Short mmCIF file of C-alpha atoms in Angstrom, two decimals:
data_model
loop_
_atom_site.label_atom_id
_atom_site.label_comp_id
_atom_site.label_asym_id
_atom_site.label_seq_id
_atom_site.Cartn_x
_atom_site.Cartn_y
_atom_site.Cartn_z
CA UNK A 1123 -10.62 -5.17 25.68
CA UNK A 1124 -11.24 -8.53 24.01
CA UNK A 1125 -14.35 -7.08 22.35
CA UNK A 1126 -12.16 -4.83 20.22
CA UNK A 1127 -11.02 -6.05 16.77
CA UNK A 1128 -7.53 -7.56 16.80
CA UNK A 1129 -6.23 -4.77 14.54
CA UNK A 1130 -7.08 -2.20 17.23
CA UNK A 1131 -5.75 -4.29 20.12
CA UNK A 1132 -2.43 -4.73 18.32
CA UNK A 1133 -1.89 -0.95 18.11
CA UNK A 1134 -0.32 -0.97 21.57
CA UNK A 1135 2.61 -2.84 19.98
CA UNK A 1136 2.71 -0.75 16.79
CA UNK A 1137 5.70 1.60 17.09
CA UNK A 1138 4.64 3.75 14.12
CA UNK A 1139 1.16 4.31 15.58
CA UNK A 1140 2.58 5.06 19.04
CA UNK A 1141 4.90 7.69 17.56
CA UNK A 1142 1.96 9.34 15.77
CA UNK A 1143 -0.08 9.23 18.97
CA UNK A 1144 2.79 10.75 20.93
CA UNK A 1145 3.11 13.59 18.40
CA UNK A 1146 -0.65 14.25 18.59
CA UNK A 1147 -0.49 14.39 22.39
CA UNK A 1148 2.45 16.82 22.16
CA UNK A 1149 0.47 19.08 19.81
CA UNK A 1150 -2.55 18.89 22.14
CA UNK A 1151 -0.45 20.00 25.10
CA UNK A 1152 1.39 22.74 23.17
CA UNK A 1153 -1.64 24.03 21.23
CA UNK A 1154 -4.82 23.05 23.13
CA UNK A 1155 -6.88 25.67 21.28
CA UNK A 1156 -6.32 23.81 17.98
CA UNK A 1157 -7.71 20.46 19.19
CA UNK A 1158 -11.36 21.29 18.24
CA UNK A 1159 -10.16 21.90 14.64
CA UNK A 1160 -8.54 18.49 14.28
CA UNK A 1161 -11.49 16.80 12.51
CA UNK A 1162 -11.23 19.41 9.73
CA UNK A 1163 -7.59 18.37 9.15
CA UNK A 1164 -8.59 14.83 8.21
CA UNK A 1165 -9.31 14.13 4.54
CA UNK A 1166 -12.52 12.18 5.14
CA UNK A 1167 -13.18 11.28 1.47
CA UNK A 1168 -9.81 9.51 1.45
CA UNK A 1169 -10.65 7.68 4.69
CA UNK A 1170 -14.06 6.69 3.28
CA UNK A 1171 -12.53 5.39 0.04
CA UNK A 1172 -9.84 3.46 1.94
CA UNK A 1173 -12.41 1.92 4.29
CA UNK A 1174 -14.58 0.72 1.41
CA UNK A 1175 -11.61 -0.80 -0.38
CA UNK A 1176 -10.46 -2.57 2.79
CA UNK A 1177 -13.91 -4.14 3.23
CA UNK A 1178 -14.17 -5.29 -0.39
CA UNK A 1179 -10.64 -6.64 -0.58
CA UNK A 1180 -11.02 -8.43 2.76
CA UNK A 1181 -14.09 -10.14 1.32
CA UNK A 1182 -12.13 -11.22 -1.78
CA UNK A 1183 -9.30 -12.47 0.43
CA UNK A 1184 -11.60 -14.48 2.73
CA UNK A 1185 -13.47 -15.97 -0.22
CA UNK A 1186 -10.32 -17.94 -1.03
CA UNK A 1187 -10.35 -16.83 -4.66
CA UNK A 1188 -6.82 -15.43 -4.71
CA UNK A 1189 -5.29 -18.42 -2.94
CA UNK A 1190 -7.11 -20.65 -5.41
CA UNK A 1191 -5.68 -18.68 -8.33
CA UNK A 1192 -2.18 -18.76 -6.83
CA UNK A 1193 -2.24 -22.53 -6.50
CA UNK A 1194 -3.48 -22.78 -10.09
CA UNK A 1195 -0.47 -20.68 -11.16
CA UNK A 1196 2.13 -22.65 -9.23
CA UNK A 1197 0.74 -25.94 -10.60
CA UNK A 1198 1.31 -24.73 -14.15
CA UNK A 1199 4.90 -23.55 -13.91
CA UNK A 1200 7.84 -25.81 -14.63
CA UNK A 1201 10.82 -23.91 -13.16
CA UNK A 1202 11.61 -21.67 -10.20
CA UNK A 1203 12.23 -18.76 -12.56
CA UNK A 1204 8.80 -19.09 -14.16
CA UNK A 1205 7.14 -19.51 -10.74
CA UNK A 1206 8.90 -16.40 -9.42
CA UNK A 1207 8.00 -14.39 -12.52
CA UNK A 1208 4.38 -15.52 -12.22
CA UNK A 1209 4.08 -14.70 -8.52
CA UNK A 1210 5.86 -11.35 -8.83
CA UNK A 1211 3.72 -10.37 -11.85
CA UNK A 1212 0.53 -11.50 -10.08
CA UNK A 1213 1.46 -9.53 -6.97
CA UNK A 1214 2.08 -6.39 -9.04
CA UNK A 1215 -1.21 -6.84 -10.90
CA UNK A 1216 -3.20 -7.37 -7.69
CA UNK A 1217 -1.66 -4.28 -6.13
CA UNK A 1218 -3.10 -2.18 -8.96
CA UNK A 1219 -6.61 -3.33 -8.03
CA UNK A 1220 -6.58 -4.39 -4.38
CA UNK A 1221 -4.03 -1.95 -2.83
CA UNK A 1222 -0.44 -2.82 -2.02
CA UNK A 1223 -0.87 -3.91 1.60
CA UNK A 1224 -3.88 -6.14 0.89
CA UNK A 1225 -1.99 -7.78 -2.00
CA UNK A 1226 0.81 -8.65 0.40
CA UNK A 1227 -1.57 -10.04 3.02
CA UNK A 1228 -2.87 -12.36 0.31
CA UNK A 1229 0.28 -13.21 -1.63
CA UNK A 1230 2.94 -13.53 1.08
CA UNK A 1231 1.19 -16.28 3.10
CA UNK A 1232 0.40 -18.04 -0.17
CA UNK A 1233 4.02 -17.68 -1.28
CA UNK A 1234 5.39 -19.03 2.02
CA UNK A 1235 3.12 -22.04 1.68
CA UNK A 1236 4.20 -22.60 -1.92
CA UNK A 1237 7.88 -22.23 -0.98
CA UNK A 1238 7.54 -24.92 1.68
CA UNK A 1239 5.89 -27.23 -0.84
CA UNK A 1240 8.23 -26.53 -3.76
CA UNK A 1241 11.41 -25.73 -1.77
CA UNK A 1242 11.88 -22.23 -3.23
CA UNK A 1243 13.88 -19.41 -1.53
CA UNK A 1244 11.14 -17.68 0.47
CA UNK A 1245 13.13 -14.65 1.63
CA UNK A 1246 14.18 -13.50 -1.82
CA UNK A 1247 10.74 -14.12 -3.30
CA UNK A 1248 8.94 -12.12 -0.58
CA UNK A 1249 11.41 -9.26 -1.05
CA UNK A 1250 10.65 -9.22 -4.76
CA UNK A 1251 6.93 -9.23 -3.98
CA UNK A 1252 7.46 -6.17 -1.80
CA UNK A 1253 9.17 -4.47 -4.75
CA UNK A 1254 6.31 -5.66 -6.98
CA UNK A 1255 3.55 -4.06 -4.91
CA UNK A 1256 5.46 -0.78 -4.76
CA UNK A 1257 5.90 -0.85 -8.54
CA UNK A 1258 2.46 -2.10 -9.53
CA UNK A 1259 0.45 0.01 -7.09
CA UNK A 1260 1.90 3.20 -8.62
CA UNK A 1261 -0.38 2.85 -11.64
CA UNK A 1262 -3.87 3.35 -10.25
CA UNK A 1263 -5.38 5.80 -7.76
CA UNK A 1264 -6.58 2.86 -5.64
CA UNK A 1265 -3.25 1.01 -5.72
CA UNK A 1266 -1.85 2.51 -2.53
CA UNK A 1267 -2.82 5.01 0.18
CA UNK A 1268 -0.69 7.88 -1.16
CA UNK A 1269 -2.30 7.61 -4.60
CA UNK A 1270 -5.73 7.39 -3.00
CA UNK A 1271 -5.03 10.59 -1.07
CA UNK A 1272 -3.72 12.49 -4.10
CA UNK A 1273 -6.64 11.26 -6.25
CA UNK A 1274 -9.22 12.48 -3.75
CA UNK A 1275 -7.30 15.65 -2.88
CA UNK A 1276 -7.18 17.02 -6.44
CA UNK A 1277 -10.20 15.35 -8.02
CA UNK A 1278 -8.23 13.69 -10.80
CA UNK A 1279 -10.12 11.35 -13.14
CA UNK A 1280 -9.29 7.65 -12.83
CA UNK A 1281 -8.10 7.38 -16.43
CA UNK A 1282 -6.11 10.62 -16.24
CA UNK A 1283 -4.29 9.38 -13.16
CA UNK A 1284 -3.39 6.06 -14.81
CA UNK A 1285 -2.14 7.81 -17.96
CA UNK A 1286 0.06 10.18 -15.95
CA UNK A 1287 1.64 7.32 -13.99
CA UNK A 1288 2.08 4.91 -16.92
CA UNK A 1289 5.61 5.89 -18.08
CA UNK A 1290 7.35 5.45 -14.74
CA UNK A 1291 5.30 2.32 -13.91
CA UNK A 1292 6.13 0.64 -17.23
CA UNK A 1293 9.85 1.14 -16.65
CA UNK A 1294 9.66 0.00 -13.01
CA UNK A 1295 7.78 -3.19 -13.89
CA UNK A 1296 10.01 -3.96 -16.87
CA UNK A 1297 13.12 -3.54 -14.72
CA UNK A 1298 11.65 -5.63 -11.90
CA UNK A 1299 10.69 -8.54 -14.15
CA UNK A 1300 14.14 -8.49 -15.77
CA UNK A 1301 15.74 -8.51 -12.32
CA UNK A 1302 13.48 -11.40 -11.26
CA UNK A 1303 14.56 -13.44 -14.28
CA UNK A 1304 18.20 -12.93 -13.30
CA UNK A 1305 17.71 -13.56 -9.56
CA UNK A 1306 15.91 -16.93 -9.84
CA UNK A 1307 17.38 -20.01 -11.53
CA UNK A 1308 15.83 -22.27 -14.13
CA UNK A 1309 15.89 -25.19 -11.67
CA UNK A 1310 12.94 -27.50 -12.16
CA UNK A 1311 10.02 -26.89 -9.80
CA UNK A 1312 8.59 -29.97 -8.08
CA UNK A 1313 5.42 -29.78 -6.01
CA UNK A 1314 4.93 -32.75 -3.71
CA UNK A 1315 2.08 -31.73 -1.40
CA UNK A 1316 -1.58 -30.96 -1.99
CA UNK A 1317 -3.13 -27.79 -0.54
CA UNK A 1318 -6.91 -27.53 -0.21
CA UNK A 1319 -8.13 -24.09 -1.28
CA UNK A 1320 -11.85 -23.76 -0.59
CA UNK A 1321 -13.76 -21.10 -2.51
CA UNK A 1322 -16.65 -19.12 -1.02
CA UNK A 1323 -18.38 -18.27 -4.30
CA UNK A 1324 -21.19 -16.22 -2.78
CA UNK A 1325 -18.79 -13.87 -0.98
CA UNK A 1326 -16.69 -13.50 -4.11
CA UNK A 1327 -19.76 -12.64 -6.21
CA UNK A 1328 -21.02 -10.03 -3.70
CA UNK A 1329 -17.58 -8.37 -3.52
CA UNK A 1330 -17.25 -8.36 -7.31
CA UNK A 1331 -20.73 -6.90 -7.81
CA UNK A 1332 -20.05 -4.09 -5.31
CA UNK A 1333 -16.52 -3.33 -6.47
CA UNK A 1334 -17.27 -1.53 -9.75
CA UNK A 1335 -20.07 0.76 -8.48
CA UNK A 1336 -17.97 1.64 -5.45
CA UNK A 1337 -15.10 2.70 -7.73
CA UNK A 1338 -17.47 4.79 -9.85
CA UNK A 1339 -18.81 6.55 -6.75
CA UNK A 1340 -15.30 7.19 -5.42
CA UNK A 1341 -14.24 8.54 -8.82
CA UNK A 1342 -17.28 10.85 -8.78
CA UNK A 1343 -16.25 12.07 -5.28
CA UNK A 1344 -19.12 10.30 -3.53
CA UNK A 1345 -16.98 7.79 -1.63
CA UNK A 1346 -19.05 8.23 1.54
CA UNK A 1347 -22.23 7.03 -0.22
CA UNK A 1348 -20.33 4.11 -1.73
CA UNK A 1349 -18.98 3.19 1.71
CA UNK A 1350 -22.48 3.33 3.22
CA UNK A 1351 -23.76 0.88 0.62
CA UNK A 1352 -20.85 -1.52 1.15
CA UNK A 1353 -21.21 -1.42 4.95
CA UNK A 1354 -24.97 -2.08 4.78
CA UNK A 1355 -24.56 -5.04 2.44
CA UNK A 1356 -21.84 -6.74 4.49
CA UNK A 1357 -23.59 -5.96 7.79
CA UNK A 1358 -26.49 -8.03 6.46
CA UNK A 1359 -24.51 -10.61 4.47
CA UNK A 1360 -21.15 -11.26 6.20
CA UNK A 1361 -20.73 -9.18 9.35
CA UNK A 1362 -17.43 -10.90 10.17
CA UNK A 1363 -15.80 -9.17 7.18
CA UNK A 1364 -16.45 -5.76 8.77
CA UNK A 1365 -14.80 -6.86 12.01
CA UNK A 1366 -11.83 -8.40 10.20
CA UNK A 1367 -10.63 -5.32 8.28
CA UNK A 1368 -7.63 -3.35 9.51
CA UNK A 1369 -9.33 -0.70 11.66
CA UNK A 1370 -5.95 0.09 13.18
CA UNK A 1371 -4.68 1.16 9.76
CA UNK A 1372 -7.60 3.57 9.38
CA UNK A 1373 -6.95 5.09 12.81
CA UNK A 1374 -3.28 5.42 11.90
CA UNK A 1375 -4.22 7.38 8.78
CA UNK A 1376 -6.48 9.71 10.76
CA UNK A 1377 -3.57 10.48 13.08
CA UNK A 1378 -1.23 11.00 10.12
CA UNK A 1379 -3.52 13.66 8.65
CA UNK A 1380 -3.73 15.48 11.99
CA UNK A 1381 -0.02 15.28 12.85
CA UNK A 1382 1.33 16.15 9.42
CA UNK A 1383 -1.04 19.01 8.72
CA UNK A 1384 -0.30 20.46 12.16
CA UNK A 1385 3.39 20.01 11.38
CA UNK A 1386 3.00 21.64 7.94
CA UNK A 1387 1.50 24.71 9.61
CA UNK A 1388 4.52 25.35 11.83
CA UNK A 1389 6.57 28.42 10.87
CA UNK A 1390 9.89 26.54 11.05
CA UNK A 1391 8.64 23.89 8.60
CA UNK A 1392 7.29 26.55 6.23
CA UNK A 1393 10.64 28.34 6.22
CA UNK A 1394 12.60 25.12 5.67
CA UNK A 1395 10.42 23.90 2.81
CA UNK A 1396 10.36 27.39 1.32
CA UNK A 1397 14.12 27.24 0.93
CA UNK A 1398 13.77 24.04 -1.13
CA UNK A 1399 11.82 25.86 -3.89
CA UNK A 1400 9.24 23.10 -4.36
CA UNK A 1401 7.72 24.90 -7.35
CA UNK A 1402 10.57 23.38 -9.37
CA UNK A 1403 9.51 19.84 -10.45
CA UNK A 1404 12.98 18.37 -9.96
CA UNK A 1405 13.23 19.85 -6.45
CA UNK A 1406 9.78 18.50 -5.55
CA UNK A 1407 10.65 15.07 -6.96
CA UNK A 1408 13.92 14.86 -5.03
CA UNK A 1409 12.33 16.12 -1.82
CA UNK A 1410 9.42 13.68 -2.03
CA UNK A 1411 11.59 10.66 -2.85
CA UNK A 1412 14.13 11.41 -0.11
CA UNK A 1413 11.55 12.42 2.51
CA UNK A 1414 9.84 9.07 1.94
CA UNK A 1415 13.03 7.31 3.01
CA UNK A 1416 12.74 8.95 6.44
CA UNK A 1417 9.02 9.27 7.20
CA UNK A 1418 7.48 6.81 4.65
CA UNK A 1419 5.77 7.82 1.43
CA UNK A 1420 2.22 8.34 2.74
CA UNK A 1421 3.21 10.95 5.36
CA UNK A 1422 5.54 12.56 2.78
CA UNK A 1423 2.62 12.88 0.32
CA UNK A 1424 0.33 14.39 2.95
CA UNK A 1425 2.98 16.87 4.09
CA UNK A 1426 4.21 18.01 0.66
CA UNK A 1427 0.66 18.35 -0.69
CA UNK A 1428 0.41 21.42 1.54
CA UNK A 1429 3.22 23.10 -0.44
CA UNK A 1430 2.70 22.04 -4.06
CA UNK A 1431 -0.18 21.42 -6.46
CA UNK A 1432 1.98 19.53 -8.98
CA UNK A 1433 0.26 16.24 -8.20
CA UNK A 1434 1.93 14.21 -10.96
CA UNK A 1435 5.47 15.04 -9.86
CA UNK A 1436 4.50 14.49 -6.24
CA UNK A 1437 2.91 11.13 -7.10
CA UNK A 1438 6.02 10.03 -8.98
CA UNK A 1439 8.24 11.17 -6.12
CA UNK A 1440 6.50 9.44 -3.23
CA UNK A 1441 5.87 6.26 -5.21
CA UNK A 1442 9.52 5.97 -6.23
CA UNK A 1443 10.29 6.77 -2.59
CA UNK A 1444 8.58 3.51 -1.62
CA UNK A 1445 11.72 1.72 -2.77
CA UNK A 1446 15.02 2.19 -0.97
CA UNK A 1447 15.05 1.96 2.82
CA UNK A 1448 12.47 -0.18 4.54
CA UNK A 1449 10.70 2.90 5.94
CA UNK A 1450 10.04 4.14 2.40
CA UNK A 1451 6.72 2.29 2.32
CA UNK A 1452 4.56 0.60 4.93
CA UNK A 1453 4.24 -2.24 2.41
CA UNK A 1454 7.93 -3.04 2.98
CA UNK A 1455 7.35 -3.41 6.71
CA UNK A 1456 4.25 -5.53 6.14
CA UNK A 1457 6.08 -7.90 3.79
CA UNK A 1458 9.01 -8.49 6.14
CA UNK A 1459 6.76 -8.83 9.19
CA UNK A 1460 4.77 -11.50 7.37
CA UNK A 1461 8.01 -13.23 6.38
CA UNK A 1462 9.16 -13.28 10.01
CA UNK A 1463 12.92 -13.41 9.42
CA UNK A 1464 15.05 -10.70 11.06
CA UNK A 1465 18.01 -11.42 8.78
CA UNK A 1466 15.83 -10.56 5.79
CA UNK A 1467 16.08 -6.84 6.58
CA UNK A 1468 19.67 -6.68 5.37
CA UNK A 1469 18.91 -8.75 2.28
CA UNK A 1470 15.96 -6.50 1.50
CA UNK A 1471 18.19 -3.42 1.30
CA UNK A 1472 20.66 -5.19 -1.00
CA UNK A 1473 17.91 -5.34 -3.62
CA UNK A 1474 15.74 -2.35 -2.76
CA UNK A 1475 18.32 0.45 -2.39
CA UNK A 1476 19.89 -0.05 -5.87
CA UNK A 1477 16.37 -0.30 -7.31
CA UNK A 1478 15.50 3.04 -5.68
CA UNK A 1479 18.63 4.71 -7.05
CA UNK A 1480 17.88 3.53 -10.60
CA UNK A 1481 14.19 4.51 -10.43
CA UNK A 1482 15.02 7.90 -8.92
CA UNK A 1483 17.33 8.57 -11.86
CA UNK A 1484 14.66 7.37 -14.31
CA UNK A 1485 12.00 9.58 -12.70
CA UNK A 1486 14.26 12.62 -12.77
CA UNK A 1487 15.03 12.08 -16.47
CA UNK A 1488 11.34 11.64 -17.36
CA UNK A 1489 10.20 14.86 -15.68
#
């Protein structure tokens, strides 16, 4: 099995994937006649758009451009508070353009390196970066997988999506930056070590040139053609980028579509959700935010999209649901796994749960 990409080999240790696989097997045993219809349950335009973004962002990451920019930032800050504000703001900004999980894969290792050099509190800073990607990625349809799904599902224009999300995002980011200023002291920042950040300019240029046309094609609902172009270019230019993307994440999303749409079709689920009266925006918002705490916000979006066409309220709900408990967003799990400290889980909830409560109240008032 060594010929498989590492992201696929690691799935045998991924509890979330194994649960999805177990549910799919259970459905196959209970309803074998439905198995041939499974491909039609997958939202392939969303998978195509996500695949293209993973390839392009992996190229940007491996070019060294973001690490180079991060070092430039840390060299130009004088205090821990300014460094934290800069890193949190940069993480939020990147998540708007490069998706929340990719932003973490770039920023968390960089942050851990910077914290070792400048003796900053790594745990708290990584937790705030997890909050930052959840807040920043709300804004754009490519910021996170749930937005990508909703964008493709309802054919919303890129600008229209951003405008609809702007009020709740502005408040979330304002609150987060204020909280960051309070949580980090004005102690002077001293950097003693040098870190060599090499820049692969050719890879960065190719990724940048492909990025805009790919977004235009995805916005025009031709993500498959955009993906084909990206794959062809990198197959000829840098084949290692194609092997390095998170294929396991894509397979996980395929299983989520199958499992959750099979689940949404069950009579007991229809009756239960019918009682919740999801046609009422406040009910839909509360259901989406709370469901995200249990099953994560991407599955919650896929499931509730079967029962409501109020995409804005649903987008607000599942994005706010990314805060709170660690299961609210896969980005939370990614951040803490990259941090590698078991004790950080408790600390994470001390910051994230109150943030969720405040943002849930804000979202409900703005509806």
